[in-house]
Amino acid sequence: MTKYYIKPDKNNEFPDKGTAPVLEAADGLIEVDIPATSVEYFTRYWWMYRLQDNGQVQAPGNLPDTTIDYLQSLIDQQSQQINAQNTQINTLVSTTQDLQTVSGKLGGQLAQALASNAAAQQTIKDLQTTAGKLGGQVAQLLADKTASK
């Protein structure tokens, strides 16, 4: 808590807008305790705080809550959001790794298929060559048989 001294308005309900809060006691000023989390708002908007009988002030409803519980709940919410995003990132990384693995396997299978295709094409060429030779030999045999008659 930080102690500030303020001049109350004529009804003792709010600080006087014409005088800023100070840190030292003086005549005509009253002491109020300001939580450390509220000092920044109080020093900006002191005239909007309602004075209470117990030396405390009540923040206006239009200022953000700065209590430790409220700030901790904001931190917790952000932590949950960060954890959810990290989970999504980890899932995406895992999916990317899985896709890279599948891509590598498909690339290997494609290479094997191309190699098999090349081997099959060579086999077909070899068979065509052999068939051509056999055809030539058959033609020669027929020619020889016809000549010998």
Tab-separated table of C-alpha atoms in Angstrom:
chain	number	residue	atom	x	y	z
A	1	MET	CA	0.000	0.000	0.000
A	2	THR	CA	1.126	3.523	-0.766
A	3	LYS	CA	-0.131	6.457	1.253
A	4	TYR	CA	-1.337	9.496	-0.674
A	5	TYR	CA	-2.753	12.716	0.672
A	6	ILE	CA	-5.644	14.311	-1.132
A	7	LYS	CA	-7.966	17.239	-0.665
A	8	PRO	CA	-11.587	16.047	-0.528
A	9	ASP	CA	-14.343	17.809	-2.443
A	10	LYS	CA	-16.929	19.866	-0.510
A	11	ASN	CA	-19.110	16.758	0.114
A	12	ASN	CA	-16.181	14.532	1.201
A	13	GLU	CA	-17.199	12.038	-1.500
A	14	PHE	CA	-14.416	12.443	-4.076
A	15	PRO	CA	-10.955	13.990	-4.217
A	16	ASP	CA	-10.945	17.600	-5.384
A	17	LYS	CA	-10.223	17.585	-9.122
A	18	GLY	CA	-8.387	20.888	-8.856
A	19	THR	CA	-5.638	19.500	-6.599
A	20	ALA	CA	-3.390	16.539	-7.352
A	21	PRO	CA	-2.571	13.859	-4.763
A	22	VAL	CA	0.738	14.224	-2.936
A	23	LEU	CA	2.944	11.885	-0.929
A	24	GLU	CA	3.404	14.188	2.106
A	25	ALA	CA	0.807	15.211	4.683
A	26	ALA	CA	-0.378	18.819	4.738
A	27	ASP	CA	-3.223	20.830	6.243
A	28	GLY	CA	-6.604	20.168	4.621
A	29	LEU	CA	-5.472	16.857	3.107
A	30	ILE	CA	-6.644	13.408	4.133
A	31	GLU	CA	-4.635	10.206	3.989
A	32	VAL	CA	-5.726	7.364	1.697
A	33	ASP	CA	-4.115	3.985	1.122
A	34	ILE	CA	-3.678	2.949	-2.482
A	35	PRO	CA	-2.796	-0.669	-3.373
A	36	ALA	CA	0.427	-0.971	-5.347
A	37	THR	CA	-1.508	-2.395	-8.293
A	38	SER	CA	-3.721	0.721	-8.427
A	39	VAL	CA	-1.127	3.496	-8.089
A	40	GLU	CA	-0.856	4.068	-11.831
A	41	TYR	CA	-4.618	4.506	-12.275
A	42	PHE	CA	-4.976	6.550	-9.097
A	43	THR	CA	-2.285	9.009	-10.128
A	44	ARG	CA	-3.975	9.439	-13.518
A	45	TYR	CA	-7.627	9.572	-12.412
A	46	TRP	CA	-7.571	10.486	-8.680
A	47	TRP	CA	-10.682	12.699	-8.895
A	48	MET	CA	-12.788	9.729	-10.049
A	49	TYR	CA	-12.124	7.605	-6.940
A	50	ARG	CA	-14.827	7.587	-4.253
A	51	LEU	CA	-13.636	8.297	-0.717
A	52	GLN	CA	-14.587	5.760	1.948
A	53	ASP	CA	-14.673	6.264	5.710
A	54	ASN	CA	-11.878	3.757	6.376
A	55	GLY	CA	-9.121	5.658	4.544
A	56	GLN	CA	-9.600	3.596	1.429
A	57	VAL	CA	-10.784	4.737	-1.967
A	58	GLN	CA	-13.067	2.933	-4.378
A	59	ALA	CA	-12.083	2.888	-8.048
A	60	PRO	CA	-14.718	3.935	-10.554
A	61	GLY	CA	-16.353	1.084	-12.442
A	62	ASN	CA	-14.979	2.135	-15.796
A	63	LEU	CA	-11.338	1.501	-14.884
A	64	PRO	CA	-9.881	-1.956	-15.493
A	65	ASP	CA	-9.612	-4.160	-12.419
A	66	THR	CA	-6.024	-4.332	-11.191
A	67	THR	CA	-6.357	-6.692	-8.258
A	68	ILE	CA	-3.825	-9.479	-8.075
A	69	ASP	CA	-6.565	-12.111	-8.462
A	70	TYR	CA	-7.857	-10.435	-11.630
A	71	LEU	CA	-4.372	-10.050	-13.092
A	72	GLN	CA	-3.568	-13.675	-12.186
A	73	SER	CA	-6.737	-14.809	-13.966
A	74	LEU	CA	-5.631	-12.881	-17.078
A	75	ILE	CA	-2.217	-14.536	-16.897
A	76	ASP	CA	-3.870	-17.953	-16.471
A	77	GLN	CA	-6.116	-17.353	-19.495
A	78	GLN	CA	-3.146	-16.310	-21.609
A	79	SER	CA	-1.188	-19.330	-20.383
A	80	GLN	CA	-4.032	-21.623	-21.477
A	81	GLN	CA	-4.122	-19.940	-24.885
A	82	ILE	CA	-0.352	-20.323	-25.257
A	83	ASN	CA	-0.548	-23.993	-24.234
A	84	ALA	CA	-3.316	-24.600	-26.790
A	85	GLN	CA	-1.238	-22.903	-29.488
A	86	ASN	CA	1.827	-24.940	-28.529
A	87	THR	CA	-0.260	-28.110	-28.812
A	88	GLN	CA	-1.387	-27.053	-32.280
A	89	ILE	CA	2.193	-26.249	-33.278
A	90	ASN	CA	3.402	-29.642	-32.015
A	91	THR	CA	0.604	-31.358	-33.951
A	92	LEU	CA	1.565	-29.468	-37.109
A	93	VAL	CA	5.240	-30.361	-36.624
A	94	SER	CA	4.319	-34.033	-36.167
A	95	THR	CA	2.060	-33.963	-39.233
A	96	THR	CA	4.839	-32.317	-41.258
A	97	GLN	CA	7.294	-35.005	-40.170
A	98	ASP	CA	4.782	-37.724	-41.069
A	99	LEU	CA	4.255	-36.149	-44.499
A	100	GLN	CA	8.003	-35.946	-45.048
A	101	THR	CA	8.318	-39.653	-44.173
A	102	VAL	CA	5.502	-40.604	-46.549
A	103	SER	CA	7.010	-38.392	-49.242
A	104	GLY	CA	10.360	-40.151	-48.851
A	105	LYS	CA	8.718	-43.580	-49.089
A	106	LEU	CA	6.747	-42.548	-52.175
A	107	GLY	CA	9.916	-41.195	-53.750
A	108	GLY	CA	11.633	-44.545	-53.108
A	109	GLN	CA	8.713	-46.471	-54.568
A	110	LEU	CA	8.685	-44.207	-57.619
A	111	ALA	CA	12.398	-44.788	-58.134
A	112	GLN	CA	11.865	-48.547	-57.878
A	113	ALA	CA	8.954	-48.389	-60.315
A	114	LEU	CA	11.025	-46.373	-62.776
A	115	ALA	CA	13.931	-48.796	-62.402
A	116	SER	CA	11.550	-51.756	-62.903
A	117	ASN	CA	10.054	-50.000	-65.905
A	118	ALA	CA	13.511	-49.407	-67.357
A	119	ALA	CA	14.406	-53.066	-66.756
A	120	ALA	CA	11.144	-54.159	-68.377
A	121	GLN	CA	11.809	-51.935	-71.368
A	122	GLN	CA	15.302	-53.403	-71.706
A	123	THR	CA	13.852	-56.911	-71.469
A	124	ILE	CA	11.353	-56.050	-74.212
A	125	LYS	CA	14.172	-54.717	-76.407
A	126	ASP	CA	16.214	-57.844	-75.733
A	127	LEU	CA	13.223	-60.038	-76.624
A	128	GLN	CA	12.638	-58.039	-79.788
A	129	THR	CA	16.285	-58.458	-80.731
A	130	THR	CA	16.159	-62.166	-80.003
A	131	ALA	CA	12.876	-62.494	-81.924
A	132	GLY	CA	14.489	-60.680	-84.851
A	133	LYS	CA	17.462	-63.036	-84.787
A	134	LEU	CA	15.183	-66.067	-84.571
A	135	GLY	CA	13.140	-64.724	-87.453
A	136	GLY	CA	16.325	-64.333	-89.462
A	137	GLN	CA	17.405	-67.873	-88.611
A	138	VAL	CA	13.955	-69.245	-89.531
A	139	ALA	CA	14.108	-67.360	-92.840
A	140	GLN	CA	17.588	-68.746	-93.473
A	141	LEU	CA	16.432	-72.277	-92.679
A	142	LEU	CA	13.475	-71.890	-95.026
A	143	ALA	CA	15.738	-70.515	-97.707
A	144	ASP	CA	18.179	-73.390	-97.217
A	145	LYS	CA	15.341	-75.930	-97.317
A	146	THR	CA	13.918	-74.407	-100.464
A	147	ALA	CA	17.326	-74.364	-102.110
A	148	SER	CA	17.964	-77.989	-101.258
A	149	LYS	CA	14.772	-79.170	-102.959
